[in-house]
Coordinates of C-alpha atoms and ligand atoms in Angstrom, one line a residue:
Chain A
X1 CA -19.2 36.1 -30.3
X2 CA -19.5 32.5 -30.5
X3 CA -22.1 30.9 -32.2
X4 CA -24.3 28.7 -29.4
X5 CA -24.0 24.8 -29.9
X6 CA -27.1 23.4 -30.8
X7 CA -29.3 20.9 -28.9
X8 CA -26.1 21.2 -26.4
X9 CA -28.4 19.3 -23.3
X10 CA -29.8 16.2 -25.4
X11 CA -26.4 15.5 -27.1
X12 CA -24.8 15.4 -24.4
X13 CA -27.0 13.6 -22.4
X14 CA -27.1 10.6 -25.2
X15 CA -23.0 10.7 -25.0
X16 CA -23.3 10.3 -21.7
X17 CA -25.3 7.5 -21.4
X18 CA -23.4 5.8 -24.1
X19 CA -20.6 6.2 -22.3
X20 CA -21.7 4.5 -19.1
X21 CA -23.2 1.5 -21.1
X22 CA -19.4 1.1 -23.2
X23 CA -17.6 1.4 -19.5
X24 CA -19.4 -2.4 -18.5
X25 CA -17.7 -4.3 -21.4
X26 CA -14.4 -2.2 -20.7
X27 CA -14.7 -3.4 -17.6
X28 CA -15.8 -7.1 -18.1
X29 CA -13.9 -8.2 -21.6
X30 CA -9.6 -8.4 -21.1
X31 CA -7.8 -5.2 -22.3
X32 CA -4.6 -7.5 -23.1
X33 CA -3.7 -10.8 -23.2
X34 CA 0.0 -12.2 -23.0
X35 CA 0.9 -15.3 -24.8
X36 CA 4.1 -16.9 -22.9
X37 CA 5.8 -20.0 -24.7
X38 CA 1.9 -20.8 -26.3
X39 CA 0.0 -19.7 -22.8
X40 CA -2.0 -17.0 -23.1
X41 CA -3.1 -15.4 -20.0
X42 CA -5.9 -12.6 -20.2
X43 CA -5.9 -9.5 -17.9
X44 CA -9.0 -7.1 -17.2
X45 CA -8.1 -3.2 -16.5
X46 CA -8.6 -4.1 -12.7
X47 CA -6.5 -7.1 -13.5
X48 CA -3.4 -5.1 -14.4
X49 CA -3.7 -2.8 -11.4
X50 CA -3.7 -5.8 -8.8
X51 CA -0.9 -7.1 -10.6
X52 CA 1.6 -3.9 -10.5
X53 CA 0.0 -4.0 -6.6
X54 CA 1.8 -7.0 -6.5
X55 CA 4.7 -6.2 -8.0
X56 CA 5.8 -3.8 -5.7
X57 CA 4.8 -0.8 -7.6
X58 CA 2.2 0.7 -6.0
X59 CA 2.5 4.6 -7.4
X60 CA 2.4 3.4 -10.7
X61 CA -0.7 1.1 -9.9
X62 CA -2.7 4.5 -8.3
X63 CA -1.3 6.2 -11.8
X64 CA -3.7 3.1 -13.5
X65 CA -6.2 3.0 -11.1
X66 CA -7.0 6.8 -11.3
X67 CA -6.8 7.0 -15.0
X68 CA -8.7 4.0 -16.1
X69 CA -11.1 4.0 -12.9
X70 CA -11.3 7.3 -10.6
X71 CA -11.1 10.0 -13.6
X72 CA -13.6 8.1 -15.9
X73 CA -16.2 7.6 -13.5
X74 CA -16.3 11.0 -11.9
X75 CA -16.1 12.8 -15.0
X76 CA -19.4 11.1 -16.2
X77 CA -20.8 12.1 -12.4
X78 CA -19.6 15.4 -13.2
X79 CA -21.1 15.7 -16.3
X80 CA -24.3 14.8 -15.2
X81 CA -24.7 16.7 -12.5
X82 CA -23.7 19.7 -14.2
X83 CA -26.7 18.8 -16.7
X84 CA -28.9 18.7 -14.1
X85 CA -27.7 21.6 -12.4
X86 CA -28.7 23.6 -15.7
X87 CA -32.2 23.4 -14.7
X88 CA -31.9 22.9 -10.7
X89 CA -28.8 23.9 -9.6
X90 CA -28.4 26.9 -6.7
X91 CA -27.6 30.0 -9.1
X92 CA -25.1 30.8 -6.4
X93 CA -22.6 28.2 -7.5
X94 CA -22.8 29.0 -11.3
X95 CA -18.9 29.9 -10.8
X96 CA -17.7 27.2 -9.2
X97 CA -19.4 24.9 -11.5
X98 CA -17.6 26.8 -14.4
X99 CA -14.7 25.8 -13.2
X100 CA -15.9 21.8 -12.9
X101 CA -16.6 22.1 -15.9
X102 CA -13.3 23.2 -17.1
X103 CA -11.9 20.5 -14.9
X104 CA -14.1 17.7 -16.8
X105 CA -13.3 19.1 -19.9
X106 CA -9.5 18.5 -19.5
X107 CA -9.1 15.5 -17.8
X108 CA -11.5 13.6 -20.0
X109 CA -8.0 12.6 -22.3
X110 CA -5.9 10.8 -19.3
X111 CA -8.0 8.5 -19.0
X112 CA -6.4 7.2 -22.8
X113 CA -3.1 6.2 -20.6
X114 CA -4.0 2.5 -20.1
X115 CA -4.7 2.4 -24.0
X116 CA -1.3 3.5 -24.8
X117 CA 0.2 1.0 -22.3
X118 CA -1.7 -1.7 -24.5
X119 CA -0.5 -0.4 -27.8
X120 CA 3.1 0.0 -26.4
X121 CA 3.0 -3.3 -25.6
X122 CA 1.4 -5.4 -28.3
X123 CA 4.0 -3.2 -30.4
X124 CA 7.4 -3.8 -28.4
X125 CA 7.0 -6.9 -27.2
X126 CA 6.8 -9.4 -30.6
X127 CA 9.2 -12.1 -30.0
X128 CA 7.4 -15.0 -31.6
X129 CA 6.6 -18.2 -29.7
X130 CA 8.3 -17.2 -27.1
X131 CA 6.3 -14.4 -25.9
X132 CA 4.1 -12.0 -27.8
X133 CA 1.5 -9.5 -26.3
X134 CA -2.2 -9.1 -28.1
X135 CA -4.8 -6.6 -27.4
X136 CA -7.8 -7.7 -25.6
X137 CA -11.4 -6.4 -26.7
X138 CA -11.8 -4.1 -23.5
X139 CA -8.8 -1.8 -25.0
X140 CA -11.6 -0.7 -27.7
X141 CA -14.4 -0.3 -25.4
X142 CA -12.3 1.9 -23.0
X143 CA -11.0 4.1 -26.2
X144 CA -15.1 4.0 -26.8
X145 CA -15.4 5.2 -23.2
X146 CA -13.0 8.3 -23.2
X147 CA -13.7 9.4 -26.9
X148 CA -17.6 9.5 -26.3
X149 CA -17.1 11.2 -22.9
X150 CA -15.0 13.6 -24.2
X151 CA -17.8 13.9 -26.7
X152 CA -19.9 14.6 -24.2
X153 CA -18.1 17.5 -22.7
X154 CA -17.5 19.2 -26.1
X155 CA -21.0 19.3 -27.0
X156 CA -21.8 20.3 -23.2
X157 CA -22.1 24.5 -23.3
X158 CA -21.3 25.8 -20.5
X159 CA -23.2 29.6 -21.2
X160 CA -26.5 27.3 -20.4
X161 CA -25.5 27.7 -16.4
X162 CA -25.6 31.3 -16.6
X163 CA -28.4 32.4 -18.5
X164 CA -30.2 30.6 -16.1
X165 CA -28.5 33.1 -13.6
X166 CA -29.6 36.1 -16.0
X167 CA -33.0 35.1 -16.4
X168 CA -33.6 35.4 -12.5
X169 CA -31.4 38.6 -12.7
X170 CA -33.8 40.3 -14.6
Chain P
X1 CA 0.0 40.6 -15.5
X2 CA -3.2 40.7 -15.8
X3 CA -5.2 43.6 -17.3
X4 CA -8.3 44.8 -15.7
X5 CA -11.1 45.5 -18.7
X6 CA -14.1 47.1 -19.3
X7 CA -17.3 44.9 -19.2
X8 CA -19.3 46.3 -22.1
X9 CA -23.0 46.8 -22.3
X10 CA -24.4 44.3 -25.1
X11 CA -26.3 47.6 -27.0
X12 CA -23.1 48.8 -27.6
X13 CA -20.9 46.2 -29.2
X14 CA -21.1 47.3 -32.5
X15 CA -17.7 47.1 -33.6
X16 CA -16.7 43.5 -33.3
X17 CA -13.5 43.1 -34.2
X18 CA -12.0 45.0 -30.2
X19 CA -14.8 43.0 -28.4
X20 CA -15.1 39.8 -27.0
X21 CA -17.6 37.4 -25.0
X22 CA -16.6 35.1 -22.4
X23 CA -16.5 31.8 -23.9
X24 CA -17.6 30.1 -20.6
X25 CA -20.5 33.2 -19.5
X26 CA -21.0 35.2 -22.8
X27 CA -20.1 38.2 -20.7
X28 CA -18.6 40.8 -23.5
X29 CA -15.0 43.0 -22.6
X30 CA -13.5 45.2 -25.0
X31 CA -9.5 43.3 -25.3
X32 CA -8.2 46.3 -27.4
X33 CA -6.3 48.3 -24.8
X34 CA -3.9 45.4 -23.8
X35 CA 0.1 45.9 -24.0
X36 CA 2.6 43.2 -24.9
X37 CA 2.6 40.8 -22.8
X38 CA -0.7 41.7 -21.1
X39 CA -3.1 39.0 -20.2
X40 CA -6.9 39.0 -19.4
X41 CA -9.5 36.8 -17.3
X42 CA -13.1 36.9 -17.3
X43 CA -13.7 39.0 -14.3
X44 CA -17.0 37.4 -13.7
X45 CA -16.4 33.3 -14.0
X46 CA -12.3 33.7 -14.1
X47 CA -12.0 32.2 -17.1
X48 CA -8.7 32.9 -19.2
X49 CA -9.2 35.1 -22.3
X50 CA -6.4 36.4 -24.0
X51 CA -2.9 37.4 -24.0
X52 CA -1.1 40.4 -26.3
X53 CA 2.3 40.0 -27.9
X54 CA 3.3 42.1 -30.9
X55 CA 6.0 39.6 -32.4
X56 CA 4.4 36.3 -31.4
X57 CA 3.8 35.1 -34.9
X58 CA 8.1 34.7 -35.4
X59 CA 8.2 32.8 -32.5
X60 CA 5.0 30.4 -33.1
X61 CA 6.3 30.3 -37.1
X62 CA 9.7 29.2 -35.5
X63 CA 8.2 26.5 -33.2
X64 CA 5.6 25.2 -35.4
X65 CA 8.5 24.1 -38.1
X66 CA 11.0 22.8 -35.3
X67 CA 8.1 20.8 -34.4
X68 CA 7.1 19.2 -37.9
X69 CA 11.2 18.1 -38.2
X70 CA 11.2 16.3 -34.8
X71 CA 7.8 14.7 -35.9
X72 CA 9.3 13.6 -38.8
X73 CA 12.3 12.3 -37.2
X74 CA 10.1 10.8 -34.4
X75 CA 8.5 8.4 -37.3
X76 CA 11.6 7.4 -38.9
X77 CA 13.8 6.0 -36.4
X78 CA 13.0 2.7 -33.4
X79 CA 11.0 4.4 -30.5
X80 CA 11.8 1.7 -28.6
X81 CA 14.0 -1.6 -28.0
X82 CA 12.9 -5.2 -25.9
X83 CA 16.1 -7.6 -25.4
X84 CA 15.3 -11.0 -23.4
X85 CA 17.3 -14.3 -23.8
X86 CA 18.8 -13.3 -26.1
X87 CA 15.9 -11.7 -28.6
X88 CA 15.5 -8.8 -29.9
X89 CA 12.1 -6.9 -30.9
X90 CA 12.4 -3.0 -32.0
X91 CA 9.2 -1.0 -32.0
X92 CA 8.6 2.0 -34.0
X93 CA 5.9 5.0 -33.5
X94 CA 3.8 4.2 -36.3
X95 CA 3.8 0.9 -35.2
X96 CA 1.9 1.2 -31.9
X97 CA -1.0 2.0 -34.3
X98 CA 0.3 -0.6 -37.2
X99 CA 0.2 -3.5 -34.9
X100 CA -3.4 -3.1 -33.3
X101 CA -4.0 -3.2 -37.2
X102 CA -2.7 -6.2 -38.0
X103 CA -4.1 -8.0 -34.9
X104 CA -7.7 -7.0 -36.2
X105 CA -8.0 -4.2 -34.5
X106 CA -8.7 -1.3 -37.5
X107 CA -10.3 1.2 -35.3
X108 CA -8.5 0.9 -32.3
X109 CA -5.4 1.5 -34.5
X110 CA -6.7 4.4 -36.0
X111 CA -7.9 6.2 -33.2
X112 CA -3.8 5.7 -31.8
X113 CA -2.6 6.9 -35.0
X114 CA -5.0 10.1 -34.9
X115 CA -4.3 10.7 -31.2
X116 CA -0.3 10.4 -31.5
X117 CA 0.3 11.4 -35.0
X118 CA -2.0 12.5 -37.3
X119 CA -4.1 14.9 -34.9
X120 CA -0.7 16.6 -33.8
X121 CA 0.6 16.7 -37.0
X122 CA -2.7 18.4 -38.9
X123 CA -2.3 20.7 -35.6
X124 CA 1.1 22.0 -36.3
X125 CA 0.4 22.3 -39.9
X126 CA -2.5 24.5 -39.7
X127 CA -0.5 26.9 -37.3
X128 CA 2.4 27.0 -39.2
X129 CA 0.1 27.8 -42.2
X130 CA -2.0 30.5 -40.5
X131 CA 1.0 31.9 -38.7
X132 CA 3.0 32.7 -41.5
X133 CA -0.1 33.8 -44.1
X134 CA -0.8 36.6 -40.9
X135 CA 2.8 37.1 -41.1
X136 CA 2.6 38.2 -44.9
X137 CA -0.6 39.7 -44.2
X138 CA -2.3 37.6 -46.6
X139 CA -5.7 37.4 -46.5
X140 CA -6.7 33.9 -47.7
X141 CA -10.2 31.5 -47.6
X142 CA -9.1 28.9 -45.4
X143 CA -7.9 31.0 -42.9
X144 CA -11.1 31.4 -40.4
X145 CA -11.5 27.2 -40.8
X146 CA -7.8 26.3 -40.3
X147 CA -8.4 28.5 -36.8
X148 CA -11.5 26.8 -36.0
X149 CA -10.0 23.6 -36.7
X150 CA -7.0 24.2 -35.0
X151 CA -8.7 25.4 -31.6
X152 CA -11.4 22.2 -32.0
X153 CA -8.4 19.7 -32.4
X154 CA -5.8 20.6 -29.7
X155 CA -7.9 18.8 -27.1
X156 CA -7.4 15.5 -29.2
X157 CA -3.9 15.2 -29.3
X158 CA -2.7 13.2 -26.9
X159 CA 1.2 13.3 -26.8
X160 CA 1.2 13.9 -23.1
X161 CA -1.0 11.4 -22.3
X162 CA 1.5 8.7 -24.4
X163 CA 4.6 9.9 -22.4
X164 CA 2.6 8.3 -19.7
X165 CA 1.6 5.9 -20.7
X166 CA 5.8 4.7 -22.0
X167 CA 6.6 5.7 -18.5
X168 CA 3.5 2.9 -17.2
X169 CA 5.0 0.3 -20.0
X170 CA 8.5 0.9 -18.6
X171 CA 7.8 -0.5 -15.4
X172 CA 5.5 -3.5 -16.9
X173 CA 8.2 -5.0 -18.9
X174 CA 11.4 -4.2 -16.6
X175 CA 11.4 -6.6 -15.1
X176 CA 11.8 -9.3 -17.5
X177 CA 13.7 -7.5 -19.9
X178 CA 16.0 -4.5 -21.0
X179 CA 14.3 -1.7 -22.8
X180 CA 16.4 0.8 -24.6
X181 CA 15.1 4.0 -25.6
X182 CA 15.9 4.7 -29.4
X183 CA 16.2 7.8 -31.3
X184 CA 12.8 8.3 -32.1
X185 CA 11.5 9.0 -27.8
X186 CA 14.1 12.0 -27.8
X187 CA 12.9 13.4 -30.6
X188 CA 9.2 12.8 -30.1
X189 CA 9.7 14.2 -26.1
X190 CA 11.2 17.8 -27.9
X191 CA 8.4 17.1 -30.2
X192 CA 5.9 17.6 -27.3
X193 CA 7.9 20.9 -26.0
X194 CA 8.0 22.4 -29.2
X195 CA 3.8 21.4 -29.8
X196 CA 3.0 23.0 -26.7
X197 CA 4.6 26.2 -27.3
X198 CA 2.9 26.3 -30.6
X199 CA -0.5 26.4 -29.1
X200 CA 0.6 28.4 -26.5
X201 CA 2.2 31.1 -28.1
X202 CA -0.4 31.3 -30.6
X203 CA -3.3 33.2 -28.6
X204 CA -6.8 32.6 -30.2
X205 CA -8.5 35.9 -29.6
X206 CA -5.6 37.8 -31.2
X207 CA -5.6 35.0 -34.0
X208 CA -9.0 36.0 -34.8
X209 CA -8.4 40.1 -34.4
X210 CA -5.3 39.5 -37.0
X211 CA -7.7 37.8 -39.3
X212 CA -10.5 40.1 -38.9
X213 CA -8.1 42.8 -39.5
X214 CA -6.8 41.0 -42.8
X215 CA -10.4 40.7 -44.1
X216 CA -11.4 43.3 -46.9
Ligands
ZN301 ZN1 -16.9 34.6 -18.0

C-alpha cells in the first residue's frame, strides 16, 4: 500500500493560489522580444496568438491559445473544485471526479509548449545585428505557472474523495 | 484483455507482496493470478493497475540503452538550422537551455535543461539500472528509491511537449527564413519512441513484486 501524502489539502491549496498570483505577471510582462536591425519589439503570450491569427495560421494559433490559456486556467478551476468537493461534493460523483483528476494531472505539462517555442527561438535565431530573439520575463513566470500547478496536482491525493464516500458507507 | 480480480477484505491482506490498493480509491485486489499479457483496472474508480509479462525486463533493458545512444547523439549534433540573406545560425539541444543562460535567465534555463534532458536522461538510467539488477536477480539498496524516483519523475519529462513546441517554432520562423532540420531532431524524435516504451514496458506493480520478491 501506499503511504498517504501528508497535509495533501493545505499544500495544495497554497500551490494553487501561487499559481493564480504567478499567471497575472505571465500574463502582463512580454514572453519574447525580437530585436530586428536594432528594433526590438515585445510580444505578450496573447500577443503571439493574435499575431499567428494574423498570419493565416489559425490551427496553430488555437494550439497556443489552449496551451498557454484554456489548459492553465481550467486546470486551476479543476483543482479547486475538486478541493472543495473533498468536503462538499455529492458522494455520487466520487468516480467521475477520479477521472478529472487524472485528467488535471496529465495535462498540467502542455501547457510548457509556449516555453519551448521561446527557447527554440532565442536559440535558433542569433544572427547578430541583424535580427536576434531574447526571452521576455513572462516566459519565467509562465514556467512558474505550470511547474507550481503541477505541484499542486502531485501533492493533491486523490483517496481523500473516497473516504469521504466510506465514512457515509459505514 | 483485462482480468477480472478479487476485491479483498482489508482483515485479510496479510501477505503483501500478491496484494495491491488502488492508487486512486485504496480499494485492495489480489494481482497474483494474472497471465502474460493480462491487464487489470480498478473495478471500482476504473483506474489502470497493472499489466503481466514474463520477459518484459529484455525488452525494457533493450529499449532503455537504445534510448541513452540516441540521447547522446541527440546532444552532439545541430538540432536545428536558420538561413536568411544569406546568414546562417545553427542551434543545438543543449543550447535551447544554454542560451536562456547566457541572456540572464539561470532558472528558466535550468528548468529547460531538466525538462528536455536531464529529467529523461536520470529516467532512462534508473530503468536501465533497475531492469537489468531484477534481470540478474540482484537484490541491491538503491533499488526501492531508483523505482520511486523513477515513477515520481516520468511526469516531468517533457520530450512530447518540445516536439510541439518545434512544430509551433516551425511555423513562426517560416516565413522569413529556411529551417533545416539537422541530425540531432531524428535522433531525439526515436529518442522519444524508445523513452516511451521504456516506461511503458516497465509495469510498476510487477516492478515492485520483482523487488519484493528479491528482498531477503
Ligand atoms: Zn480504484
Amino acid at each position: 500500500m501506499h503511504v498517504r501524502k501528508a497535509n495533501s489539502m493545505e499544500r495544495t491549496l497554497a500551490l494553487l493560489v501561487t499559481a493564480c498570483v504567478l499567471y497575472i505577471p505571465a500574463n502582463l510582462l512580454p514572453i519574447m522580444i525580437t530585436d530586428q536591425l536594432g528594433q526590438p519589439t515585445e510580444s505578450t503570450i496573447i500577443g503571439g496568438v493574435v499575431l499567428l491569427i494574423n498570419m493565416g495560421s489559425v490551427s496553430i494559433a488555437m494550439v497556443i491559445f489552449f496551451a498557454s490559456v484554456m489548459i492553465p486556467l481550467s486546470k486551476l478551476a479543476m483543482m479547486f473544485y475538486l478541493c472543495w468537493s473533498v468536503r462538499n461534493g455529492p458522494p455520487e460523483t466520487v468516480r467521475q471526479r477520479t477521472v478529472l483528476y487524472r485528467v488535471t494531472e496529465f495535462i498540467g505539462k502542455w501547457s510548457m509548449i509556449d516555453v519551448f517555442v521561446v527557447a527554440i527561438l532565442v536559440a535558433l535565431i542569433n544572427l547578430t545585428n541583424l535580427l536576434v530573439i531574447h526571452p521576455g520575463g513572462a516566459a519565467i513566470a509562465f514556467a512558474g505557472v505550470v511547474m507550481v500547478s503541477m505541484l499542486a496536482a502531485e501533492s493533491f491525493d486523490p483517496r481523500l474523495m473516497w473516504d469521504q464516500r466510506d465514512g457515509k458507507d459505514e | 484483455m483485462e482480468s477480472c480480480l478479487n476485491i479483498i477484505n482489508k482483515d485479510e491482506a496479510n501477505n503483501f507482496a500478491n496484494y495491491l490498493a488502488c492508487p486512486s480509491c485504496d480499494l485492495l485486489f489480489d494481482v497474483s493470478m494474472l497471465a502474460d499479457g493480462e491487464s487489470a483496472r480498478c473495478s471500482r474508480c476504473g483506474n489502470f493497475l497493472t499489466t503481466y509479462r514474463t520477459n518484459e525486463l529484455s525488452h525494457v533493458i533493450a529499449y532503455t540503452s537504445s534510448a541513452l545512444i540516441l540521447l547522446a547523439l541527440a546532444c552532439s549534433y545541430p538540432f536545428m538550422s536558420f538561413k536568411s540573406n544569406g546568414l546562417e545560425s545553427v542551434m543545438t539541444l543543449p543550447e535551447t537551455a544554454l542560451r536562456l543562460l547566457s541572456n540572464g535567465m539561470p532558472t528558466l534555463a535550468f528548468l529547460v535543461a531538466a525538462f528536455i534532458i536531464i529529467i529523461p536522461a536520470l529516467v532512462v538510467v534508473l530503468i536501465l539500472g533497475l531492469s537489468v539488477a531484477l534481470k540478474l536477480e540482484r537484490h541491491y539498496r538503491w533499488l526501492r528509491p531508483a523505482g520511486k524516483l523513477v515513477y515520481h519523475l516520468q511526469n516531468w519529462s517533457m520530450v512530447e511537449v518540445f516536439f510541439i513546441g518545434v512544430l509551433v517554432s516551425l511555423v513562426k520562423i517560416g516565413h522569413m527564413a529556411t529551417v533545416i532540420m539537422g541530425a540531432s531532431f531524428w535522433s531525439y524524435a526515436v529518442f522519444s519512441l524508445f523513452f516511451v516504451l521504456s516506461l511503458s514496458s516497465l509495469d510498476r506493480v510487477q516492478c515492485w513484486r520483482r523487488i519484493g520478491a528479491l528482498q531477503p
